[in-house]
Amino acid sequence: MKRALSVSSVPLALALALVLAGVALPVKSSKQRREQVAVRSYRSGRLANGIAPSSVLLTPVSLSEDEQEFARMVNEERERRGLTPLTVDPVLTAAARQHSREMFELGYFDHYSPVRGLRSPIDRYAVALGTRQFQCVVGENLFYSSRRDVALGHRSLMNSPTHRDNIVASDYRAIGVGVYLAPTGEYYVTQMYHS
C-alpha cells in the first residue's frame, strides 16, 4: 500500500516525476513564484463483486469547463489510436471531485486516502455508487499543480507511461473527472476510469 505524500514532499515528488518523464526543470529567480507539478497513476488489479447498474452510464452529468476539457483531450488521444471514446460517468465524476477536494483539505497527494471507507479508488467508486455490487477494473490518474492549467495537466499525464496507459487502455469504457481549484490557487485533478 502506498503512503500518502504530505504537501511538503510534493516538490521532491514533482522533481522526481519530471526527471523520470524527461522534462527539463525550469530555472526561476527567487522573486518568481515557484510552479509545482506532480502526477500519480493507479489501476486496480481485481474485479469487485456483481455488475454495476448500466443506468449509471446513462445519467447526465454537468461538468465544469476544465473537467470537460480534460475528458475531451482524453477522448482525442483515444480516437487517434482507433479506440472507443469514453462515456462520462456521473458516479466516477462524483468520486473524482470528492477525492480532488479531499486531497487539498487533508493535505496529501495520493491514490490512498487517510479516510476510512474511502481508502482506494475502488472504495471511493463503491461509496459514490452506493453499493459494492459491481464488476469492473478501476483506474485513476492524479495531477497537481501550483496553478490552474488544463493543457499542462494533460501533457504531464501523457508524458508519463503509466498515466498514458490509463488514458488509452482499451478495456476502459467510462471516465469521470473531478477538478478542485483551491482558494490558495493550487489545482487538483482526479481522472477515474472503469471497464
PDB file of C-alpha atoms in Angstrom:
ATOM      1  CA  MET A   1       0.000   0.000   0.000  1.00  0.00           C
ATOM      2  CA  LYS A   2       1.348   3.424  -0.915  1.00  0.00           C
ATOM      3  CA  ARG A   3       1.823   6.035   1.768  1.00  0.00           C
ATOM      4  CA  ALA A   4       0.287   9.475   1.430  1.00  0.00           C
ATOM      5  CA  LEU A   5       2.588  12.304   0.479  1.00  0.00           C
ATOM      6  CA  SER A   6       2.385  15.430   2.535  1.00  0.00           C
ATOM      7  CA  VAL A   7       2.135  18.733   0.700  1.00  0.00           C
ATOM      8  CA  SER A   8       5.674  19.499   1.905  1.00  0.00           C
ATOM      9  CA  SER A   9       7.001  16.458  -0.005  1.00  0.00           C
ATOM     10  CA  VAL A  10       5.258  17.421  -3.268  1.00  0.00           C
ATOM     11  CA  PRO A  11       8.279  19.455  -4.561  1.00  0.00           C
ATOM     12  CA  LEU A  12      10.518  16.362  -4.231  1.00  0.00           C
ATOM     13  CA  ALA A  13       7.901  14.135  -5.895  1.00  0.00           C
ATOM     14  CA  LEU A  14       7.495  16.764  -8.598  1.00  0.00           C
ATOM     15  CA  ALA A  15      11.188  16.892  -9.366  1.00  0.00           C
ATOM     16  CA  LEU A  16      11.439  13.106  -9.477  1.00  0.00           C
ATOM     17  CA  ALA A  17       8.341  12.764 -11.697  1.00  0.00           C
ATOM     18  CA  LEU A  18       9.595  15.424 -14.099  1.00  0.00           C
ATOM     19  CA  VAL A  19      13.100  13.971 -14.306  1.00  0.00           C
ATOM     20  CA  LEU A  20      11.705  10.456 -14.922  1.00  0.00           C
ATOM     21  CA  ALA A  21       9.379  11.871 -17.594  1.00  0.00           C
ATOM     22  CA  GLY A  22      12.335  13.587 -19.282  1.00  0.00           C
ATOM     23  CA  VAL A  23      11.016  17.085 -18.624  1.00  0.00           C
ATOM     24  CA  ALA A  24      13.586  19.834 -18.079  1.00  0.00           C
ATOM     25  CA  LEU A  25      13.070  21.667 -14.818  1.00  0.00           C
ATOM     26  CA  PRO A  26      12.653  25.433 -15.245  1.00  0.00           C
ATOM     27  CA  VAL A  27      15.110  27.807 -13.613  1.00  0.00           C
ATOM     28  CA  LYS A  28      13.389  30.783 -11.995  1.00  0.00           C
ATOM     29  CA  SER A  29      14.585  33.687  -9.942  1.00  0.00           C
ATOM     30  CA  SER A  30      13.774  33.689  -6.222  1.00  0.00           C
ATOM     31  CA  LYS A  31      11.311  36.524  -6.861  1.00  0.00           C
ATOM     32  CA  GLN A  32       9.206  34.416  -9.219  1.00  0.00           C
ATOM     33  CA  ARG A  33       6.557  32.103  -7.791  1.00  0.00           C
ATOM     34  CA  ARG A  34       7.751  28.500  -7.903  1.00  0.00           C
ATOM     35  CA  GLU A  35       5.494  26.345 -10.052  1.00  0.00           C
ATOM     36  CA  GLN A  36       4.956  22.832  -8.800  1.00  0.00           C
ATOM     37  CA  VAL A  37       3.514  19.910 -10.736  1.00  0.00           C
ATOM     38  CA  ALA A  38       3.021  16.255  -9.782  1.00  0.00           C
ATOM     39  CA  VAL A  39       1.211  13.203 -11.222  1.00  0.00           C
ATOM     40  CA  ARG A  40       0.264   9.713  -9.964  1.00  0.00           C
ATOM     41  CA  SER A  41      -1.456   6.718 -11.591  1.00  0.00           C
ATOM     42  CA  TYR A  42      -3.407   3.712 -10.284  1.00  0.00           C
ATOM     43  CA  ARG A  43      -5.076   0.681 -11.847  1.00  0.00           C
ATOM     44  CA  SER A  44      -6.859  -1.953  -9.790  1.00  0.00           C
ATOM     45  CA  GLY A  45      -5.787  -5.486 -10.457  1.00  0.00           C
ATOM     46  CA  ARG A  46      -9.030  -7.060  -9.324  1.00  0.00           C
ATOM     47  CA  LEU A  47     -12.710  -7.111 -10.079  1.00  0.00           C
ATOM     48  CA  ALA A  48     -15.276  -6.268  -7.440  1.00  0.00           C
ATOM     49  CA  ASN A  49     -18.388  -8.452  -6.990  1.00  0.00           C
ATOM     50  CA  GLY A  50     -21.521  -8.234  -9.112  1.00  0.00           C
ATOM     51  CA  ILE A  51     -22.367  -5.931 -12.001  1.00  0.00           C
ATOM     52  CA  ALA A  52     -22.725  -2.149 -11.891  1.00  0.00           C
ATOM     53  CA  PRO A  53     -26.144  -0.842 -12.956  1.00  0.00           C
ATOM     54  CA  SER A  54     -25.956   0.108 -16.648  1.00  0.00           C
ATOM     55  CA  SER A  55     -28.286   3.047 -15.960  1.00  0.00           C
ATOM     56  CA  VAL A  56     -25.387   4.826 -14.243  1.00  0.00           C
ATOM     57  CA  LEU A  57     -23.756   5.482 -17.607  1.00  0.00           C
ATOM     58  CA  LEU A  58     -26.981   6.970 -18.963  1.00  0.00           C
ATOM     59  CA  THR A  59     -27.428   9.551 -16.185  1.00  0.00           C
ATOM     60  CA  PRO A  60     -26.437  13.010 -17.462  1.00  0.00           C
ATOM     61  CA  VAL A  61     -23.752  14.901 -15.572  1.00  0.00           C
ATOM     62  CA  SER A  62     -22.791  18.547 -15.777  1.00  0.00           C
ATOM     63  CA  LEU A  63     -19.029  19.001 -15.985  1.00  0.00           C
ATOM     64  CA  SER A  64     -17.139  22.212 -15.339  1.00  0.00           C
ATOM     65  CA  GLU A  65     -15.286  23.735 -18.281  1.00  0.00           C
ATOM     66  CA  ASP A  66     -11.964  22.277 -17.078  1.00  0.00           C
ATOM     67  CA  GLU A  67     -13.490  18.835 -16.489  1.00  0.00           C
ATOM     68  CA  GLN A  68     -14.977  18.883 -19.991  1.00  0.00           C
ATOM     69  CA  GLU A  69     -11.617  19.844 -21.464  1.00  0.00           C
ATOM     70  CA  PHE A  70      -9.772  17.003 -19.694  1.00  0.00           C
ATOM     71  CA  ALA A  71     -12.409  14.482 -20.882  1.00  0.00           C
ATOM     72  CA  ARG A  72     -12.259  15.884 -24.442  1.00  0.00           C
ATOM     73  CA  MET A  73      -8.451  15.600 -24.584  1.00  0.00           C
ATOM     74  CA  VAL A  74      -8.551  12.026 -23.244  1.00  0.00           C
ATOM     75  CA  ASN A  75     -11.054  11.059 -25.948  1.00  0.00           C
ATOM     76  CA  GLU A  76      -8.942  12.752 -28.642  1.00  0.00           C
ATOM     77  CA  GLU A  77      -5.949  10.632 -27.573  1.00  0.00           C
ATOM     78  CA  ARG A  78      -8.108   7.510 -27.733  1.00  0.00           C
ATOM     79  CA  GLU A  79      -9.578   8.357 -31.142  1.00  0.00           C
ATOM     80  CA  ARG A  80      -6.063   8.932 -32.567  1.00  0.00           C
ATOM     81  CA  ARG A  81      -5.324   5.331 -31.613  1.00  0.00           C
ATOM     82  CA  GLY A  82      -8.574   3.930 -33.008  1.00  0.00           C
ATOM     83  CA  LEU A  83     -10.054   3.356 -29.540  1.00  0.00           C
ATOM     84  CA  THR A  84     -13.653   3.887 -28.460  1.00  0.00           C
ATOM     85  CA  PRO A  85     -14.263   7.270 -26.804  1.00  0.00           C
ATOM     86  CA  LEU A  86     -15.117   7.102 -23.104  1.00  0.00           C
ATOM     87  CA  THR A  87     -18.572   7.929 -21.770  1.00  0.00           C
ATOM     88  CA  VAL A  88     -18.701  10.404 -18.874  1.00  0.00           C
ATOM     89  CA  ASP A  89     -19.964   8.523 -15.822  1.00  0.00           C
ATOM     90  CA  PRO A  90     -21.599  10.701 -13.122  1.00  0.00           C
ATOM     91  CA  VAL A  91     -20.599   8.252 -10.371  1.00  0.00           C
ATOM     92  CA  LEU A  92     -16.937   8.375 -11.373  1.00  0.00           C
ATOM     93  CA  THR A  93     -17.224  12.153 -11.629  1.00  0.00           C
ATOM     94  CA  ALA A  94     -18.670  12.435  -8.099  1.00  0.00           C
ATOM     95  CA  ALA A  95     -15.934  10.194  -6.681  1.00  0.00           C
ATOM     96  CA  ALA A  96     -13.219  12.121  -8.570  1.00  0.00           C
ATOM     97  CA  ARG A  97     -14.498  15.510  -7.359  1.00  0.00           C
ATOM     98  CA  GLN A  98     -14.645  14.306  -3.768  1.00  0.00           C
ATOM     99  CA  HIS A  99     -11.074  12.990  -3.952  1.00  0.00           C
ATOM    100  CA  SER A 100      -9.615  16.152  -5.507  1.00  0.00           C
ATOM    101  CA  ARG A 101     -11.149  18.327  -2.804  1.00  0.00           C
ATOM    102  CA  GLU A 102     -10.206  15.916  -0.029  1.00  0.00           C
ATOM    103  CA  MET A 103      -6.539  15.891  -1.075  1.00  0.00           C
ATOM    104  CA  PHE A 104      -6.395  19.655  -0.634  1.00  0.00           C
ATOM    105  CA  GLU A 105      -8.371  19.722   2.605  1.00  0.00           C
ATOM    106  CA  LEU A 106      -6.357  16.924   4.236  1.00  0.00           C
ATOM    107  CA  GLY A 107      -3.000  17.972   2.789  1.00  0.00           C
ATOM    108  CA  TYR A 108      -1.915  14.905   0.830  1.00  0.00           C
ATOM    109  CA  PHE A 109      -1.452  13.806  -2.795  1.00  0.00           C
ATOM    110  CA  ASP A 110      -2.017  10.094  -3.313  1.00  0.00           C
ATOM    111  CA  HIS A 111      -4.461   7.453  -4.529  1.00  0.00           C
ATOM    112  CA  TYR A 112      -4.766   6.130  -0.988  1.00  0.00           C
ATOM    113  CA  SER A 113      -6.891   8.299   1.272  1.00  0.00           C
ATOM    114  CA  PRO A 114      -6.482   8.500   5.040  1.00  0.00           C
ATOM    115  CA  VAL A 115     -10.306   8.498   5.311  1.00  0.00           C
ATOM    116  CA  ARG A 116     -11.730   5.144   6.410  1.00  0.00           C
ATOM    117  CA  GLY A 117     -14.065   3.707   3.783  1.00  0.00           C
ATOM    118  CA  LEU A 118     -12.530   5.860   1.018  1.00  0.00           C
ATOM    119  CA  ARG A 119      -9.017   4.419   1.107  1.00  0.00           C
ATOM    120  CA  SER A 120      -8.642   3.312  -2.531  1.00  0.00           C
ATOM    121  CA  PRO A 121     -10.170   4.371  -5.853  1.00  0.00           C
ATOM    122  CA  ILE A 122     -12.335   1.219  -5.829  1.00  0.00           C
ATOM    123  CA  ASP A 123     -13.594   2.146  -2.335  1.00  0.00           C
ATOM    124  CA  ARG A 124     -14.445   5.669  -3.499  1.00  0.00           C
ATOM    125  CA  TYR A 125     -16.265   4.327  -6.563  1.00  0.00           C
ATOM    126  CA  ALA A 126     -18.279   1.896  -4.406  1.00  0.00           C
ATOM    127  CA  VAL A 127     -19.271   4.673  -1.975  1.00  0.00           C
ATOM    128  CA  ALA A 128     -20.309   7.003  -4.821  1.00  0.00           C
ATOM    129  CA  LEU A 129     -22.227   4.147  -6.492  1.00  0.00           C
ATOM    130  CA  GLY A 130     -23.892   3.223  -3.210  1.00  0.00           C
ATOM    131  CA  THR A 131     -23.084  -0.473  -3.490  1.00  0.00           C
ATOM    132  CA  ARG A 132     -20.219  -2.898  -3.741  1.00  0.00           C
ATOM    133  CA  GLN A 133     -22.209  -4.944  -6.257  1.00  0.00           C
ATOM    134  CA  PHE A 134     -20.255  -4.192  -9.407  1.00  0.00           C
ATOM    135  CA  GLN A 135     -17.680  -5.875 -11.596  1.00  0.00           C
ATOM    136  CA  CYS A 136     -15.057  -3.697 -13.213  1.00  0.00           C
ATOM    137  CA  VAL A 137     -11.463  -2.563 -13.155  1.00  0.00           C
ATOM    138  CA  VAL A 138     -10.986   0.974 -11.841  1.00  0.00           C
ATOM    139  CA  GLY A 139      -8.122   3.242 -12.849  1.00  0.00           C
ATOM    140  CA  GLU A 140      -7.140   6.667 -11.593  1.00  0.00           C
ATOM    141  CA  ASN A 141      -4.790   9.447 -12.686  1.00  0.00           C
ATOM    142  CA  LEU A 142      -3.918  12.336 -10.388  1.00  0.00           C
ATOM    143  CA  PHE A 143      -2.497  15.713 -11.329  1.00  0.00           C
ATOM    144  CA  TYR A 144      -1.411  18.536  -9.030  1.00  0.00           C
ATOM    145  CA  SER A 145      -0.125  21.962  -9.957  1.00  0.00           C
ATOM    146  CA  SER A 146       0.511  25.168  -8.095  1.00  0.00           C
ATOM    147  CA  ARG A 147      -1.629  26.880 -10.748  1.00  0.00           C
ATOM    148  CA  ARG A 148      -4.673  26.131 -12.906  1.00  0.00           C
ATOM    149  CA  ASP A 149      -3.555  24.767 -16.268  1.00  0.00           C
ATOM    150  CA  VAL A 150      -5.543  22.074 -18.114  1.00  0.00           C
ATOM    151  CA  ALA A 151      -3.064  21.775 -21.001  1.00  0.00           C
ATOM    152  CA  LEU A 152      -0.140  21.311 -18.599  1.00  0.00           C
ATOM    153  CA  GLY A 153      -2.134  18.664 -16.749  1.00  0.00           C
ATOM    154  CA  HIS A 154      -2.891  16.684 -19.893  1.00  0.00           C
ATOM    155  CA  ARG A 155       0.708  16.952 -21.162  1.00  0.00           C
ATOM    156  CA  SER A 156       2.069  15.841 -17.777  1.00  0.00           C
ATOM    157  CA  LEU A 157      -0.200  12.786 -17.756  1.00  0.00           C
ATOM    158  CA  MET A 158       0.615  11.879 -21.370  1.00  0.00           C
ATOM    159  CA  ASN A 159       4.366  12.241 -20.714  1.00  0.00           C
ATOM    160  CA  SER A 160       4.186   9.515 -18.056  1.00  0.00           C
ATOM    161  CA  PRO A 161       3.868   5.937 -19.398  1.00  0.00           C
ATOM    162  CA  THR A 162       1.636   4.678 -16.559  1.00  0.00           C
ATOM    163  CA  HIS A 163      -0.739   7.644 -16.827  1.00  0.00           C
ATOM    164  CA  ARG A 164      -0.842   7.383 -20.602  1.00  0.00           C
ATOM    165  CA  ASP A 165      -1.626   3.660 -20.223  1.00  0.00           C
ATOM    166  CA  ASN A 166      -4.745   4.566 -18.218  1.00  0.00           C
ATOM    167  CA  ILE A 167      -5.803   7.167 -20.779  1.00  0.00           C
ATOM    168  CA  VAL A 168      -5.514   4.750 -23.708  1.00  0.00           C
ATOM    169  CA  ALA A 169      -6.467   1.459 -22.005  1.00  0.00           C
ATOM    170  CA  SER A 170      -8.627  -0.430 -24.477  1.00  0.00           C
ATOM    171  CA  ASP A 171     -10.788  -2.031 -21.775  1.00  0.00           C
ATOM    172  CA  TYR A 172     -11.973   1.229 -20.214  1.00  0.00           C
ATOM    173  CA  ARG A 173     -15.448   2.397 -21.195  1.00  0.00           C
ATOM    174  CA  ALA A 174     -16.103   5.361 -18.874  1.00  0.00           C
ATOM    175  CA  ILE A 175     -14.366   8.373 -17.360  1.00  0.00           C
ATOM    176  CA  GLY A 176     -15.064  10.784 -14.536  1.00  0.00           C
ATOM    177  CA  VAL A 177     -13.032  13.941 -13.998  1.00  0.00           C
ATOM    178  CA  GLY A 178     -13.020  15.940 -10.784  1.00  0.00           C
ATOM    179  CA  VAL A 179     -11.217  19.287 -10.632  1.00  0.00           C
ATOM    180  CA  TYR A 180     -10.707  21.292  -7.462  1.00  0.00           C
ATOM    181  CA  LEU A 181      -9.194  24.772  -7.601  1.00  0.00           C
ATOM    182  CA  ALA A 182      -8.234  25.577  -4.020  1.00  0.00           C
ATOM    183  CA  PRO A 183      -8.618  29.085  -2.577  1.00  0.00           C
ATOM    184  CA  THR A 184      -4.795  29.139  -2.451  1.00  0.00           C
ATOM    185  CA  GLY A 185      -4.631  28.646  -6.247  1.00  0.00           C
ATOM    186  CA  GLU A 186      -3.492  25.020  -6.053  1.00  0.00           C
ATOM    187  CA  TYR A 187      -5.050  22.812  -8.714  1.00  0.00           C
ATOM    188  CA  TYR A 188      -6.035  19.192  -8.049  1.00  0.00           C
ATOM    189  CA  VAL A 189      -7.347  16.883 -10.777  1.00  0.00           C
ATOM    190  CA  THR A 190      -8.569  13.316 -10.402  1.00  0.00           C
ATOM    191  CA  GLN A 191      -9.406  11.273 -13.504  1.00  0.00           C
ATOM    192  CA  MET A 192     -11.190   7.993 -12.788  1.00  0.00           C
ATOM    193  CA  TYR A 193     -11.843   5.211 -15.293  1.00  0.00           C
ATOM    194  CA  HIS A 194     -13.689   1.884 -15.298  1.00  0.00           C
ATOM    195  CA  SER A 195     -14.044  -1.050 -17.637  1.00  0.00           C
TER     196      SER A 195
END
